[in-house]
Structure formats: structure tokens, C-alpha cells
Amino acid sequence: MTPLPPLPTPPLLLITDRTLARGDLADVVAAACAGGCRWVSLREKDLPAAAQIALFARLRVVTAPFHARLTLHGPPELAQAAAADGVHLSGGGDAKVARALLGPGALIGLSTHTLAEATAADPAALDYITASPVFLTRSKPGHGPALGLEGLSAFARTSAVPVVALAGIDAETAPACLAAGAKGVAIMGGIMRADDPRAAFAALAAAASAAI
């Protein structure tokens, strides 16, 4: 079996939300990349497929100079149409189908919220799972209960697939998530809403570096 690619370095995933972004989304992503981001996933599921592909192409232009991996939250067919570097599947998504469609070099992740889902994650098809919500977050109010660090640690012990912590992550909480066993962290609102996305991401990367 061909080994799957490692997570990007640093393993800090920036998930987009243009409705939260202060300014043009491409500008926010470019600034985050200037601050050290090397992994971005377009998550704009409310847009029609053609609009997502067009926006993805704009993000490709600004991420390419930094050699950042650019993936897409959604179905693998849309990720393939956008020429994405991989796909992040919703809970219950078929990772084997995504792997067969996108190939061994694609970065494939899956959303999980329970230990049962983490246990069922397929290490032959997935590069990572997200465990969420680790903390309650104003980006997605009402989602919970929060796993907390103990819950995150249980995910990390249970899953045969690397775990990426999601929800409520910032420069203060990222080191604790990594110490709890997460192999990476994901952030959305903290960068999208930042007055200075470059500085905000640089702070996250610096805080996480000692624990990675």
C-alpha cells in the first residue's frame, strides 16, 4: 500500500468563511500565508459549485507563491473539478470513494464529533480527521457540547488517523491541544475576523511551534 502524504508543515489548517472575513477573502488568505500558513481549505458551501470553483481559483493564485496546500470542504467531485490538493469530507463522507477519485497524493480529511466516528475512521483512505468542537466558538454558536482537552485526548488515543483539533482554537489554546495529542489544529474565525490576519497567523504558528 502506498503511504499517504504527511500533513502540511506547519499542520495548521485555515478554514475559510468569507462572511466573517474583514475584507476580500483572497486578501485575508494571502495575508495568512505571509504569516506562515501553508494549508488552506475553502469552505463556502452556500455558494453554487461554479462560484466555489471560481473562488478557489482566486485563492490558488494567492497561495501558490507560498506553496501552500489548498483543499476544499465538500464532495470529492467538486474538489476534483476545482483541481484541489485534496478534500475535507462532512461527517459520514466516504473516504474510500474520495481516495479512489483524487488519488494517493490528495490530502483527505473527515469531520468527526464522536469517539465512535473517530474509531471508524479509515487509516488507509484518510490523512486526518477533525475532532470538534474542542471549545465552544462564536463562529458556530450552539454547536456542542465542547469536547475539552480531555475529550480531545480521548480522540487522539482512539483514532488510527491523525487528529486535527477544531473550534475555539487560537494562539492560547493551540499548544494545549497539541499537548493533548492532536497532530494539528484548525482555525477559522480567529483569522477571518482578525484586523491583521498575517500577525494573527504568525502568533498562532509561533505558539504552536514548541508543541509540534
Coordinates of C-alpha atoms in Angstrom, one line a residue:
M1 CA 0.0 0.0 0.0
T2 CA 1.4 3.4 -1.0
P3 CA 1.9 5.5 2.2
L4 CA -0.3 8.6 2.4
P5 CA 1.3 12.0 2.4
P6 CA 2.1 13.7 5.7
L7 CA 0.1 16.7 7.0
P8 CA 1.4 20.0 5.7
T9 CA 4.1 21.8 7.6
P10 CA 3.1 23.5 9.9
P11 CA 0.0 21.4 10.4
L12 CA -2.2 24.5 11.0
L13 CA -5.3 24.4 8.8
L14 CA -7.0 27.7 7.9
I15 CA -10.7 27.2 7.0
T16 CA -12.3 30.0 5.1
D17 CA -15.6 31.8 5.8
R18 CA -16.0 34.8 3.6
T19 CA -19.0 36.0 5.7
L20 CA -16.6 36.5 8.6
A21 CA -13.7 37.9 6.7
R22 CA -12.7 41.6 7.2
G23 CA -12.1 42.4 3.6
D24 CA -11.7 40.3 0.4
L25 CA -11.3 36.6 1.2
A26 CA -8.3 36.3 -1.1
D27 CA -6.6 39.2 0.6
V28 CA -7.2 37.6 4.0
V29 CA -5.8 34.2 2.8
A30 CA -2.8 35.9 1.2
A31 CA -2.0 37.7 4.5
A32 CA -2.3 34.5 6.5
C33 CA 0.1 32.8 4.1
A34 CA 2.5 35.7 4.6
G35 CA 2.2 34.9 8.3
G36 CA 3.2 31.3 7.8
C37 CA 0.0 29.5 6.7
R38 CA 0.7 26.5 4.4
W39 CA -2.6 24.8 4.5
V40 CA -5.9 26.4 3.5
S41 CA -9.3 24.8 2.8
L42 CA -12.1 26.6 1.0
R43 CA -15.4 26.1 2.9
E44 CA -18.0 28.2 1.2
K45 CA -20.8 25.5 0.8
D46 CA -23.6 28.0 0.4
L47 CA -22.2 29.0 -3.0
P48 CA -23.1 27.3 -6.2
A49 CA -20.5 24.8 -7.5
A50 CA -19.4 27.2 -10.3
A51 CA -18.9 30.1 -7.8
Q52 CA -16.9 27.8 -5.5
I53 CA -14.6 26.8 -8.3
A54 CA -14.1 30.4 -9.4
L55 CA -13.3 31.5 -5.8
F56 CA -11.0 28.5 -5.4
A57 CA -9.1 29.6 -8.5
R58 CA -8.6 33.1 -6.9
L59 CA -7.2 31.5 -3.8
R60 CA -4.9 29.3 -5.8
V61 CA -3.3 32.5 -7.2
V62 CA -2.5 33.9 -3.8
T63 CA -1.5 30.7 -2.1
A64 CA 0.7 29.4 -5.0
P65 CA 3.7 31.7 -4.2
F66 CA 3.8 30.2 -0.7
H67 CA 3.5 26.6 -1.9
A68 CA 0.5 26.2 0.4
R69 CA -1.7 23.2 0.1
L70 CA -5.2 24.3 -1.0
T71 CA -8.1 21.9 -0.4
L72 CA -11.9 22.2 -0.4
H73 CA -14.6 21.3 2.0
G74 CA -17.3 19.5 0.1
P75 CA -17.8 16.5 -2.2
P76 CA -14.8 14.9 -3.8
E77 CA -16.2 15.5 -7.3
L78 CA -16.2 19.3 -6.7
A79 CA -12.6 19.1 -5.3
Q80 CA -11.6 17.3 -8.5
A81 CA -13.3 19.9 -10.7
A82 CA -11.5 22.7 -8.9
A83 CA -8.1 20.9 -9.2
A84 CA -7.8 21.0 -5.4
D85 CA -4.9 19.4 -3.5
G86 CA -7.5 17.4 -1.5
V87 CA -10.9 17.4 0.1
H88 CA -12.4 17.7 3.5
L89 CA -15.5 15.5 3.8
S90 CA -18.5 16.1 6.0
G91 CA -19.3 13.5 8.7
G92 CA -20.3 10.2 7.1
G93 CA -18.5 11.0 3.9
D94 CA -17.0 8.1 2.0
A95 CA -13.2 8.4 2.2
K96 CA -12.5 5.4 0.1
V97 CA -14.5 6.9 -2.8
A98 CA -12.7 10.2 -2.3
R99 CA -9.3 8.5 -2.3
A100 CA -10.1 6.5 -5.5
L101 CA -11.2 9.7 -7.2
L102 CA -8.5 12.0 -6.1
G103 CA -5.5 9.6 -5.9
P104 CA -2.8 8.8 -3.4
G105 CA -1.3 12.3 -3.3
A106 CA -4.5 14.1 -2.3
L107 CA -5.0 15.3 1.2
I108 CA -8.2 13.8 2.5
G109 CA -9.9 14.6 5.8
L110 CA -13.2 13.9 7.5
S111 CA -15.2 15.7 10.2
T112 CA -15.9 13.7 13.3
H113 CA -17.7 14.6 16.5
T114 CA -17.9 11.3 18.5
L115 CA -15.4 8.6 19.6
A116 CA -17.4 6.1 17.5
E117 CA -16.8 8.2 14.4
A118 CA -13.1 8.5 15.3
T119 CA -12.8 4.8 15.8
A120 CA -14.4 4.1 12.4
A121 CA -12.0 6.5 10.5
D122 CA -10.2 4.5 7.8
P123 CA -6.4 5.0 8.0
A124 CA -6.0 3.5 4.5
A125 CA -8.0 6.3 3.0
L126 CA -7.8 9.3 5.3
D127 CA -4.9 11.6 6.1
Y128 CA -6.6 13.2 9.1
I129 CA -9.9 13.7 10.9
T130 CA -11.1 16.8 12.7
A131 CA -12.3 16.5 16.2
S132 CA -14.9 19.2 17.1
P133 CA -15.9 21.2 18.8
V134 CA -13.0 21.2 21.2
F135 CA -14.1 24.5 22.7
L136 CA -17.3 26.5 22.2
T137 CA -16.9 29.1 19.5
R138 CA -18.8 32.2 18.4
S139 CA -18.2 31.2 14.7
K140 CA -20.7 28.4 15.2
P141 CA -22.8 29.2 18.3
G142 CA -24.9 26.3 19.6
H143 CA -22.6 23.6 18.5
G144 CA -21.6 21.4 21.4
P145 CA -21.1 20.2 24.0
A146 CA -17.4 21.0 23.8
L147 CA -15.0 18.1 23.9
G148 CA -12.5 19.9 26.0
L149 CA -8.9 18.8 26.3
E150 CA -9.8 15.5 27.9
G151 CA -12.2 14.7 25.1
L152 CA -9.7 15.7 22.5
S153 CA -7.1 13.4 24.2
A154 CA -9.6 10.5 24.0
F155 CA -10.0 11.2 20.3
A156 CA -6.2 11.1 19.8
R157 CA -5.9 7.8 21.7
T158 CA -8.8 6.2 19.9
S159 CA -8.1 7.2 16.3
A160 CA -5.7 5.4 14.0
V161 CA -5.8 8.6 11.9
P162 CA -4.1 11.9 12.9
V163 CA -6.4 14.2 14.7
V164 CA -6.7 17.9 14.0
A165 CA -8.4 19.9 16.7
L166 CA -11.2 22.3 15.6
A167 CA -13.3 25.0 17.1
G168 CA -12.2 27.7 19.5
I169 CA -8.5 27.3 18.7
D170 CA -6.2 30.3 19.0
A171 CA -2.7 31.1 19.9
E172 CA -3.5 30.5 23.6
T173 CA -5.3 27.1 23.2
A174 CA -3.3 25.6 20.3
P175 CA -0.3 24.4 22.4
A176 CA -2.6 22.6 24.9
C177 CA -4.4 20.9 22.0
L178 CA -1.2 19.6 20.6
A179 CA 0.0 18.5 24.0
A180 CA -3.3 16.6 24.4
G181 CA -2.4 14.5 21.3
A182 CA -3.7 16.4 18.3
K183 CA -1.3 16.3 15.4
G184 CA -2.6 19.7 14.1
V185 CA -5.1 22.4 14.7
A186 CA -7.7 24.2 12.5
I187 CA -8.7 27.8 12.8
M188 CA -11.4 29.9 11.1
G189 CA -12.9 32.8 12.8
G190 CA -9.8 33.9 14.6
I191 CA -8.1 34.6 11.3
M192 CA -11.1 35.6 9.3
R193 CA -12.1 38.3 11.8
A194 CA -8.6 39.5 12.6
D195 CA -7.7 43.1 11.9
D196 CA -4.2 41.8 10.9
P197 CA -4.5 38.2 9.6
R198 CA -0.8 38.0 8.9
A199 CA 0.1 38.8 12.5
A200 CA -2.7 36.6 13.9
F201 CA -1.5 33.6 12.0
A202 CA 2.1 34.3 12.8
A203 CA 1.2 34.3 16.5
L204 CA -0.6 31.0 16.2
A205 CA 2.3 29.4 14.4
A206 CA 4.8 30.7 17.0
A207 CA 2.7 29.4 19.9
A208 CA 2.2 26.0 18.3
S209 CA 5.8 25.5 17.1
A210 CA 7.1 24.5 20.5
A211 CA 4.4 21.8 20.8
I212 CA 4.6 20.4 17.3

